[in-house]
Coordinates of C-alpha atoms in Angstrom, one line a residue:
Chain H
M1 CA 56.3 23.7 27.6
E2 CA 52.6 24.5 27.4
Q3 CA 53.1 22.0 24.0
A4 CA 54.1 19.4 26.3
A5 CA 51.9 19.2 29.1
E6 CA 48.8 19.1 26.4
H7 CA 50.6 16.2 24.3
G8 CA 50.7 12.6 25.5
H9 CA 53.0 10.5 26.4
V10 CA 56.0 8.9 24.6
L11 CA 56.0 4.7 24.8
P12 CA 60.3 3.7 23.9
Y13 CA 59.8 1.3 21.8
R14 CA 61.9 -1.4 23.6
T15 CA 58.7 -1.5 26.5
L16 CA 56.0 -2.4 23.4
V17 CA 58.1 -5.3 22.0
R18 CA 58.2 -6.4 25.8
V19 CA 54.8 -6.6 25.8
W20 CA 54.2 -7.6 22.9
L21 CA 56.9 -10.6 23.5
V22 CA 54.4 -11.0 27.1
L23 CA 50.8 -10.8 25.8
L24 CA 52.5 -13.7 23.0
F25 CA 53.5 -15.9 26.0
L26 CA 49.7 -15.0 27.5
T27 CA 48.9 -16.6 24.4
A28 CA 51.2 -19.7 24.4
I29 CA 50.0 -20.8 28.1
L30 CA 46.8 -19.8 26.8
V31 CA 46.5 -22.5 24.1
I32 CA 48.8 -24.9 26.0
A33 CA 46.3 -25.2 29.2
S34 CA 42.9 -25.7 26.7
T35 CA 44.8 -29.0 25.4
V36 CA 45.3 -30.0 28.7
Y37 CA 42.3 -33.0 29.9
H38 CA 41.7 -30.7 33.2
E39 CA 38.2 -28.4 32.8
A40 CA 39.3 -27.0 36.2
L41 CA 42.5 -25.8 35.2
S42 CA 41.7 -24.9 31.5
V43 CA 38.6 -22.6 32.4
W44 CA 40.5 -20.6 35.0
A45 CA 43.3 -19.9 32.5
M46 CA 40.9 -18.3 30.1
L47 CA 39.2 -16.2 33.2
T48 CA 42.9 -15.1 34.5
L49 CA 45.4 -14.7 31.5
T50 CA 42.4 -13.1 28.8
P51 CA 42.1 -9.6 31.2
L52 CA 44.9 -10.3 31.5
K53 CA 45.6 -9.8 28.5
A54 CA 43.5 -7.8 27.2
G55 CA 45.2 -5.4 30.5
L56 CA 48.2 -4.9 29.3
V57 CA 46.5 -3.8 25.9
F58 CA 44.9 -1.1 27.5
F59 CA 47.3 -0.1 30.0
Y60 CA 50.4 -0.3 27.4
F61 CA 49.3 -0.1 24.3
M62 CA 46.3 2.1 24.7
H63 CA 48.5 4.3 26.8
L64 CA 45.7 3.8 30.4
K65 CA 48.6 3.9 32.6
Y66 CA 50.0 7.6 31.4
E67 CA 46.3 8.2 31.6
K68 CA 44.5 10.6 33.9
P69 CA 42.5 10.1 36.9
F70 CA 39.7 10.8 35.8
L71 CA 39.7 8.7 32.5
K72 CA 41.2 5.5 33.8
S73 CA 37.4 5.9 36.7
M74 CA 35.7 6.4 32.6
V75 CA 37.1 3.3 31.9
L76 CA 36.9 1.2 35.1
I77 CA 33.1 2.7 35.5
T78 CA 31.9 1.5 31.4
I79 CA 33.7 -2.1 32.1
A80 CA 32.3 -2.4 36.5
T81 CA 29.1 -2.0 33.9
L82 CA 29.4 -4.6 31.9
I83 CA 30.2 -6.8 34.6
I84 CA 27.5 -6.0 36.5
F85 CA 25.4 -6.9 33.7
I86 CA 26.5 -10.7 33.1
G87 CA 26.7 -11.0 37.1
L88 CA 23.0 -10.4 36.9
T89 CA 21.5 -12.3 33.6
F90 CA 23.9 -15.4 35.2
L91 CA 22.4 -14.7 39.0
D92 CA 19.1 -15.1 37.0
I93 CA 19.9 -18.7 34.9
L94 CA 21.3 -19.9 37.7
Q95 CA 18.4 -19.3 39.7
R96 CA 15.9 -21.3 37.1
Chain Z
M1 CA 34.4 32.9 5.1
S2 CA 38.6 33.2 4.4
R3 CA 40.3 31.5 7.1
P4 CA 42.9 33.7 9.7
A5 CA 46.4 32.5 8.0
S6 CA 47.9 34.6 10.5
H7 CA 49.5 32.9 13.3
S8 CA 47.8 34.5 16.0
H9 CA 44.4 33.3 14.5
A10 CA 45.9 29.1 15.1
V11 CA 42.9 27.0 14.9
H12 CA 41.4 25.6 17.8
K13 CA 43.0 21.9 18.9
D14 CA 41.6 19.7 21.7
Y15 CA 43.8 17.3 22.1
Q16 CA 42.3 15.4 25.9
G17 CA 39.3 16.3 24.3
A18 CA 39.8 14.7 21.4
K19 CA 41.5 11.6 23.0
L20 CA 38.3 11.6 25.5
G21 CA 35.5 11.2 22.3
M22 CA 37.5 8.9 21.3
W23 CA 37.1 6.8 24.0
I24 CA 33.9 7.1 24.9
F25 CA 33.0 5.5 21.2
L26 CA 34.8 2.4 22.1
F27 CA 33.1 2.5 25.5
T28 CA 29.7 2.0 23.1
E29 CA 32.0 -0.6 21.5
L30 CA 32.6 -2.8 25.0
L31 CA 29.2 -2.7 25.4
L32 CA 28.4 -3.7 21.9
F33 CA 30.5 -7.2 21.9
G34 CA 29.3 -7.1 25.6
G35 CA 25.4 -7.9 24.4
L36 CA 26.8 -10.4 22.3
F37 CA 29.2 -11.9 25.3
I38 CA 26.6 -12.5 27.4
L39 CA 23.8 -13.6 25.1
Y40 CA 26.6 -16.1 24.3
S41 CA 27.7 -17.0 27.4
T42 CA 24.1 -17.8 28.5
Y43 CA 23.5 -19.6 25.8
R44 CA 26.8 -21.5 26.7
A45 CA 25.6 -22.0 30.3
I46 CA 22.2 -24.0 28.6
Y47 CA 23.6 -25.4 26.1
P48 CA 27.3 -26.5 27.2
H49 CA 27.7 -29.9 25.2
D50 CA 26.5 -28.2 21.9
F51 CA 28.7 -25.5 22.6
H52 CA 31.6 -27.4 23.8
A53 CA 31.3 -29.5 20.3
G54 CA 30.5 -26.7 17.8
G55 CA 34.3 -25.2 19.3
Q56 CA 35.2 -28.5 18.2
H57 CA 35.2 -28.1 15.0
L58 CA 36.5 -24.6 14.3
N59 CA 39.9 -24.3 13.2
A60 CA 41.6 -23.4 16.0
V61 CA 45.1 -23.0 14.2
I62 CA 43.7 -19.9 11.9
G63 CA 42.6 -18.7 15.8
I64 CA 45.0 -19.3 17.2
I65 CA 47.4 -18.1 14.1
N66 CA 45.3 -14.9 13.7
T67 CA 45.9 -14.4 17.2
V68 CA 49.8 -13.7 16.3
V69 CA 48.3 -11.4 14.0
L70 CA 46.4 -9.0 15.5
L71 CA 48.5 -9.3 18.3
T72 CA 51.6 -8.3 15.6
S73 CA 49.5 -5.5 14.2
S74 CA 49.1 -3.7 17.5
L75 CA 52.3 -3.8 18.4
T76 CA 52.9 -2.3 15.1
V77 CA 50.4 1.1 15.5
A78 CA 51.5 1.1 18.9
V79 CA 54.9 2.0 17.5
A80 CA 54.4 4.2 14.6
L81 CA 52.5 6.4 17.5
S82 CA 55.6 6.3 19.6
A83 CA 58.2 7.0 16.2
I84 CA 55.5 10.1 15.5
Q85 CA 55.9 11.3 18.4
K86 CA 59.3 11.0 18.4
G87 CA 59.4 12.6 14.9
S88 CA 60.8 9.4 12.8
R89 CA 57.5 10.0 9.8
R90 CA 59.8 7.1 8.0
L91 CA 59.3 4.9 10.5
T92 CA 55.8 5.3 11.4
L93 CA 55.1 5.3 7.6
Q94 CA 57.1 1.4 7.6
C95 CA 54.8 0.4 10.9
L96 CA 51.9 2.2 9.0
G97 CA 52.0 0.1 5.9
A98 CA 52.6 -3.6 7.9
T99 CA 49.7 -2.8 10.3
I100 CA 47.8 -2.6 7.1
V101 CA 49.0 -5.8 5.7
L102 CA 48.9 -7.8 8.9
G103 CA 44.4 -6.2 9.3
I104 CA 44.1 -7.8 6.0
L105 CA 46.1 -11.1 6.3
F106 CA 43.4 -11.0 9.5
L107 CA 40.3 -11.0 6.5
A108 CA 42.6 -13.3 5.0
N109 CA 42.4 -16.2 7.3
K110 CA 39.1 -15.3 8.2
Y111 CA 37.8 -15.9 3.9
V112 CA 40.0 -19.4 4.6
E113 CA 37.8 -20.4 7.9
W114 CA 34.6 -18.7 6.6
S115 CA 35.1 -20.2 3.1
E116 CA 36.2 -23.8 5.2
E117 CA 32.8 -23.8 6.8
I118 CA 31.0 -23.3 4.6
R119 CA 31.7 -26.3 2.0
R120 CA 31.6 -28.3 5.1
G121 CA 27.4 -27.3 4.8
I122 CA 27.6 -24.8 7.7
Y123 CA 25.4 -21.8 6.9
P124 CA 22.0 -21.0 7.2
N125 CA 19.7 -23.1 6.1
G126 CA 22.7 -25.6 4.9
P127 CA 22.6 -29.1 5.2
E128 CA 25.4 -29.8 7.6
L129 CA 23.3 -26.9 10.2
E130 CA 20.0 -28.6 9.7
K131 CA 20.6 -31.3 11.1
L132 CA 22.7 -29.8 14.9
P133 CA 20.9 -29.5 17.4
N134 CA 19.2 -26.2 19.1
G135 CA 22.4 -25.8 20.5
G136 CA 24.8 -26.2 17.9
K137 CA 22.8 -24.0 15.6
I138 CA 22.8 -21.3 18.2
F139 CA 26.3 -21.7 18.5
Y140 CA 27.5 -21.2 15.0
G141 CA 25.0 -18.2 14.7
L142 CA 26.7 -16.4 17.4
Y143 CA 30.1 -17.7 15.5
Y144 CA 29.2 -15.7 11.7
A145 CA 27.6 -13.0 14.4
M146 CA 31.1 -12.2 15.8
T147 CA 33.6 -13.1 13.8
G148 CA 31.7 -11.2 11.3
L149 CA 31.4 -7.9 13.4
H150 CA 34.7 -8.1 14.4
G151 CA 35.6 -8.7 10.9
L152 CA 33.5 -5.5 9.8
H153 CA 35.5 -3.6 12.7
V154 CA 39.0 -4.6 11.1
L155 CA 38.0 -4.1 7.9
A156 CA 36.9 -0.1 8.9
G157 CA 40.6 -0.5 11.1
V158 CA 42.5 -1.0 8.0
A159 CA 40.3 1.8 5.9
V160 CA 40.8 4.5 8.9
L161 CA 44.6 3.2 9.5
A162 CA 44.7 3.5 5.4
V163 CA 43.8 7.2 5.8
M164 CA 46.5 7.5 8.8
L165 CA 49.2 6.9 6.4
A166 CA 47.3 9.1 3.3
F167 CA 48.5 11.9 6.1
V168 CA 51.1 11.2 7.4
W169 CA 53.1 10.9 4.1
K170 CA 51.0 14.6 3.5
N171 CA 52.1 15.8 6.6
R172 CA 48.2 16.9 8.3
V173 CA 49.9 14.7 10.5
T174 CA 53.1 15.4 12.0
T175 CA 55.1 15.0 15.3
T176 CA 53.4 17.7 17.2
D177 CA 49.6 17.0 16.0
Y178 CA 49.3 13.6 15.7
V179 CA 46.4 13.1 17.8
K180 CA 44.0 12.1 14.8
L181 CA 46.6 8.3 14.5
E182 CA 46.9 8.0 18.4
N183 CA 43.2 7.5 17.8
A184 CA 42.7 5.2 14.7
G185 CA 45.9 3.3 17.2
L186 CA 43.1 3.2 19.7
Y187 CA 40.6 2.0 17.9
W188 CA 42.7 -0.6 16.5
H189 CA 44.2 -1.6 19.4
L190 CA 39.6 -2.0 21.1
V191 CA 39.2 -4.0 17.7
D192 CA 42.6 -6.7 19.3
V193 CA 40.7 -5.9 22.8
I194 CA 38.2 -8.5 21.5
W195 CA 39.9 -10.7 19.5
I196 CA 41.6 -12.2 22.9
F197 CA 38.5 -13.0 24.0
L198 CA 36.7 -14.7 21.2
L199 CA 40.0 -17.1 20.3
P200 CA 39.0 -18.6 24.5
M201 CA 35.7 -18.4 23.6
L202 CA 35.2 -20.1 20.4
Y203 CA 38.2 -22.0 19.7
L204 CA 40.1 -23.0 23.1
A205 CA 37.3 -23.9 25.0
A206 CA 36.7 -27.4 23.9

C-alpha cells in the first residue's frame, strides 16, 4: 500500500489522446485567427488560447492536476512572479 | 565500501523529492525564457511596425508544422510514462523512440528554416539584415536567440530521452521505479510549453 501512495497518478491513454486533440484544435483556431484581418480578434485569440494550451500541457501531460497543493502553489508563485515582472516592465514602458 | 546486497538495506528513494527537484529546475527554465519574453514584448511595444514586418517574412508554415511535431512528441512521451506505470515496457520503448524521432524532425525543420533565413542574408552583419531599421535588426536578433536557445533545449531533451530509452532497455527504469523517465518527460513538456508561446510571438503575430 505504501508503494501506491508514493507513486504518481496513471493517466489513461484515452485522456492523453483527447488532450492532444484539443491542443491541435486550439492551434488550428489560433492559426485561423491570426490570418483574419482583425487585429483585436487575433491578439485576443493569442492572449487567451496560448495560456490555455500551456495550461493543458501543465495540468494533464505534466500531471499537475494530480499533484499536491504544495507543488501547485509553487508553480503558481513562479508564474505569478513572471507576470508581476511583465506587468511592472509594461507600467514602465507605457509611462515613457 | 561494498553495497549491501540484502533487501533489508534497500537504497533510499524519494519519489516526491526527485520530482520536486525537477520542478524547481523547471522554474529556473521558465524564468530564463520569461526574461526573453519580456525583452521581446518590450521591443515589440517600442518597434511595433518593424516587428510586424519581421514576423511576416518568417516561414509560418514551418513554424506550424513544428508545433504539430512538438505537441505530438509531448503526447508520445506522456503515453510512454503511462505505459511504464502500467508495465508495458514495449509500448514505453516504442513511444520513447517516436518522441526522439519527432525531436530530431523538429531540429531538421529548424535547420531548413534557418538555412532559408541565412540564404536571404539575414545573419549577423548579413547584407539584408544591415538594410533593416533598428527594430528589424532587434527582431531577428531575438528570433535567433529565442529559437536557438529553444533548439538547444530540444537537443538536450533528445539526448536525455535517448538515455531514458537505454535505461528502460536495461531495466534501470522499471514499472515500480520510473521517476527518471517522469522527470525527463517533465523537461520535454516544458520545452513544448515554451514553443507554444514562441509560435504566436514570432510566427503568427504578423
